[in-house]
Amino acid sequence: FNSDHTQINNSKTYNGNMSIHIGTFNGQIDERCLHTVLKNCLFEHCQTGVFFCYGAQYSSCQNLIIKDCMTGVSMGHRDDYNEFENCLLDGNVCGFQFRKDLGLPIKDIRFQSTTVQNSHNWDMHLSTPCFFEGLESLTYSLGKIHNPHFIND
């Protein structure tokens, strides 16, 4: 999706490459994709559950279940101000991946009652500095965070 105000409700994806790809697709530094809403979705056995791409901002992910994927959620360049509420990332190889696309920090990722569990490698893999809000309401295994010194609350 590369348009503003896209809403997806009650979607189910099995055995896909990228279940949902939110962003501008072309990597233009000045483009953004704003206010995508994902609600009540199940993404299972996919390469990536939700992929934020180049300027996906102000998105709301509510009541998502992302299971048994290689990467649950992947975020990178200018994917700022996104929120995860009542989401479960379960049994993925990597729960949240924060990419270092252009080396810029990812800002203001908000968590509310979100759980990352049973990850095969990392609950969170941070390749760039990240600034989080509500990290205390994210349940994860501290031992399964790669580069945890980048976490700021």
Tab-separated table of C-alpha atoms in Angstrom:
chain	number	residue	atom	x	y	z
A	1	PHE	CA	0.000	0.000	0.000
A	2	ASN	CA	1.430	3.353	-0.893
A	3	SER	CA	-1.533	5.634	-0.364
A	4	ASP	CA	-2.619	7.508	2.728
A	5	HIS	CA	-5.445	6.375	5.028
A	6	THR	CA	-5.550	2.717	3.932
A	7	GLN	CA	-7.522	0.433	6.291
A	8	ILE	CA	-7.416	-3.360	6.432
A	9	ASN	CA	-9.668	-5.279	8.801
A	10	ASN	CA	-9.978	-9.037	9.397
A	11	SER	CA	-7.355	-10.130	6.865
A	12	LYS	CA	-5.711	-13.579	6.981
A	13	THR	CA	-2.569	-14.508	5.077
A	14	TYR	CA	-0.853	-17.903	5.083
A	15	ASN	CA	2.371	-18.913	3.351
A	16	GLY	CA	2.963	-15.541	1.717
A	17	ASN	CA	6.137	-13.626	0.993
A	18	MET	CA	5.214	-10.287	2.581
A	19	SER	CA	1.731	-10.348	4.033
A	20	ILE	CA	1.411	-6.568	4.135
A	21	HIS	CA	3.843	-4.080	2.570
A	22	ILE	CA	3.225	-0.511	3.749
A	23	GLY	CA	5.226	2.316	2.222
A	24	THR	CA	6.328	4.148	-0.855
A	25	PHE	CA	8.024	1.195	-2.604
A	26	ASN	CA	10.511	3.337	-4.499
A	27	GLY	CA	12.704	4.652	-1.696
A	28	GLN	CA	12.280	8.333	-2.517
A	29	ILE	CA	13.585	10.216	0.489
A	30	ASP	CA	10.784	12.799	0.470
A	31	GLU	CA	7.812	10.435	0.123
A	32	ARG	CA	5.671	9.072	2.958
A	33	CYS	CA	2.719	6.744	3.410
A	34	LEU	CA	0.502	7.987	6.246
A	35	HIS	CA	-2.152	6.575	8.578
A	36	THR	CA	-2.445	2.929	7.538
A	37	VAL	CA	-4.666	0.965	9.938
A	38	LEU	CA	-4.383	-2.815	10.346
A	39	LYS	CA	-6.969	-4.415	12.664
A	40	ASN	CA	-7.798	-7.970	13.667
A	41	CYS	CA	-5.423	-9.604	11.167
A	42	LEU	CA	-3.674	-12.976	11.216
A	43	PHE	CA	-0.406	-13.427	9.292
A	44	GLU	CA	1.037	-16.927	9.514
A	45	HIS	CA	3.915	-18.847	7.867
A	46	CYS	CA	5.053	-15.847	5.784
A	47	GLN	CA	8.500	-14.477	5.015
A	48	THR	CA	7.537	-11.162	6.681
A	49	GLY	CA	4.286	-10.453	8.513
A	50	VAL	CA	4.200	-6.655	8.189
A	51	PHE	CA	6.886	-4.786	6.225
A	52	PHE	CA	7.131	-1.015	6.716
A	53	CYS	CA	8.971	0.554	3.790
A	54	TYR	CA	10.380	4.072	3.372
A	55	GLY	CA	8.255	6.551	5.223
A	56	ALA	CA	5.372	4.439	6.544
A	57	GLN	CA	4.265	6.779	9.324
A	58	TYR	CA	1.436	7.160	11.832
A	59	SER	CA	0.247	3.597	11.241
A	60	SER	CA	-1.857	1.768	13.788
A	61	CYS	CA	-1.575	-2.008	14.182
A	62	GLN	CA	-4.294	-3.335	16.483
A	63	ASN	CA	-5.077	-6.906	17.527
A	64	LEU	CA	-2.634	-8.510	15.072
A	65	ILE	CA	-1.397	-12.068	15.401
A	66	ILE	CA	1.816	-12.735	13.511
A	67	LYS	CA	2.908	-16.366	13.853
A	68	ASP	CA	5.653	-18.613	12.570
A	69	CYS	CA	7.139	-16.129	10.084
A	70	MET	CA	10.805	-15.448	9.359
A	71	THR	CA	10.304	-11.824	10.488
A	72	GLY	CA	7.182	-10.658	12.297
A	73	VAL	CA	7.492	-6.887	11.746
A	74	SER	CA	10.252	-5.116	9.798
A	75	MET	CA	10.740	-1.331	10.014
A	76	GLY	CA	13.358	0.974	8.537
A	77	HIS	CA	14.037	4.407	7.057
A	78	ARG	CA	11.545	7.092	8.205
A	79	ASP	CA	9.054	4.491	9.488
A	80	ASP	CA	8.270	6.746	12.434
A	81	TYR	CA	5.335	7.336	14.786
A	82	ASN	CA	3.810	3.877	14.380
A	83	GLU	CA	1.797	2.117	17.089
A	84	PHE	CA	1.266	-1.525	18.070
A	85	GLU	CA	-1.679	-2.233	20.372
A	86	ASN	CA	-2.725	-5.679	21.643
A	87	CYS	CA	-0.506	-7.469	19.125
A	88	LEU	CA	1.001	-10.940	19.499
A	89	LEU	CA	4.165	-11.964	17.652
A	90	ASP	CA	4.584	-15.676	18.347
A	91	GLY	CA	7.084	-18.232	17.095
A	92	ASN	CA	8.791	-16.053	14.494
A	93	VAL	CA	12.511	-16.359	13.782
A	94	CYS	CA	12.766	-12.616	14.560
A	95	GLY	CA	9.870	-10.740	16.173
A	96	PHE	CA	10.637	-7.070	15.433
A	97	GLN	CA	13.424	-6.101	13.020
A	98	PHE	CA	14.512	-2.458	12.968
A	99	ARG	CA	16.568	-2.023	9.787
A	100	LYS	CA	19.419	0.404	9.185
A	101	ASP	CA	18.295	1.307	5.657
A	102	LEU	CA	19.925	4.762	5.498
A	103	GLY	CA	21.381	4.870	8.993
A	104	LEU	CA	18.734	7.198	10.417
A	105	PRO	CA	17.094	6.449	13.766
A	106	ILE	CA	13.529	5.194	13.913
A	107	LYS	CA	11.461	7.538	16.076
A	108	ASP	CA	8.517	7.162	18.425
A	109	ILE	CA	7.416	3.574	18.031
A	110	ARG	CA	4.630	3.053	20.587
A	111	PHE	CA	3.647	-0.204	22.239
A	112	GLN	CA	0.493	-0.966	24.211
A	113	SER	CA	-0.085	-4.477	25.560
A	114	THR	CA	2.015	-6.135	22.856
A	115	THR	CA	3.795	-9.476	23.326
A	116	VAL	CA	6.727	-11.040	21.488
A	117	GLN	CA	7.247	-14.666	22.481
A	118	ASN	CA	8.831	-17.944	21.393
A	119	SER	CA	11.157	-16.254	18.874
A	120	HIS	CA	13.705	-18.651	17.425
A	121	ASN	CA	16.535	-16.070	17.289
A	122	TRP	CA	15.596	-12.539	18.382
A	123	ASP	CA	12.524	-10.933	19.899
A	124	MET	CA	13.965	-7.611	18.686
A	125	HIS	CA	16.870	-7.020	16.308
A	126	LEU	CA	18.019	-3.405	16.235
A	127	SER	CA	20.417	-2.375	13.475
A	128	THR	CA	19.799	1.340	14.010
A	129	PRO	CA	19.078	3.524	17.054
A	130	CYS	CA	15.394	3.421	17.981
A	131	PHE	CA	13.301	5.632	20.204
A	132	PHE	CA	10.345	3.894	21.805
A	133	GLU	CA	7.401	4.939	23.914
A	134	GLY	CA	5.556	2.520	26.167
A	135	LEU	CA	8.361	-0.015	26.119
A	136	GLU	CA	7.261	-1.065	29.601
A	137	SER	CA	4.029	-2.461	28.092
A	138	LEU	CA	5.925	-4.611	25.567
A	139	THR	CA	6.469	-8.150	26.816
A	140	TYR	CA	9.630	-9.719	25.420
A	141	SER	CA	12.676	-11.683	26.497
A	142	LEU	CA	15.553	-9.334	27.360
A	143	GLY	CA	18.006	-12.078	26.469
A	144	LYS	CA	16.595	-12.146	22.951
A	145	ILE	CA	17.388	-8.568	21.949
A	146	HIS	CA	20.244	-7.946	19.519
A	147	ASN	CA	22.021	-4.622	20.157
A	148	PRO	CA	19.902	-3.744	23.237
A	149	HIS	CA	22.012	-0.634	23.938
A	150	PHE	CA	20.036	1.140	21.208
A	151	ILE	CA	16.780	1.007	23.192
A	152	ASN	CA	15.626	4.359	24.531
A	153	ASP	CA	12.349	4.842	26.349
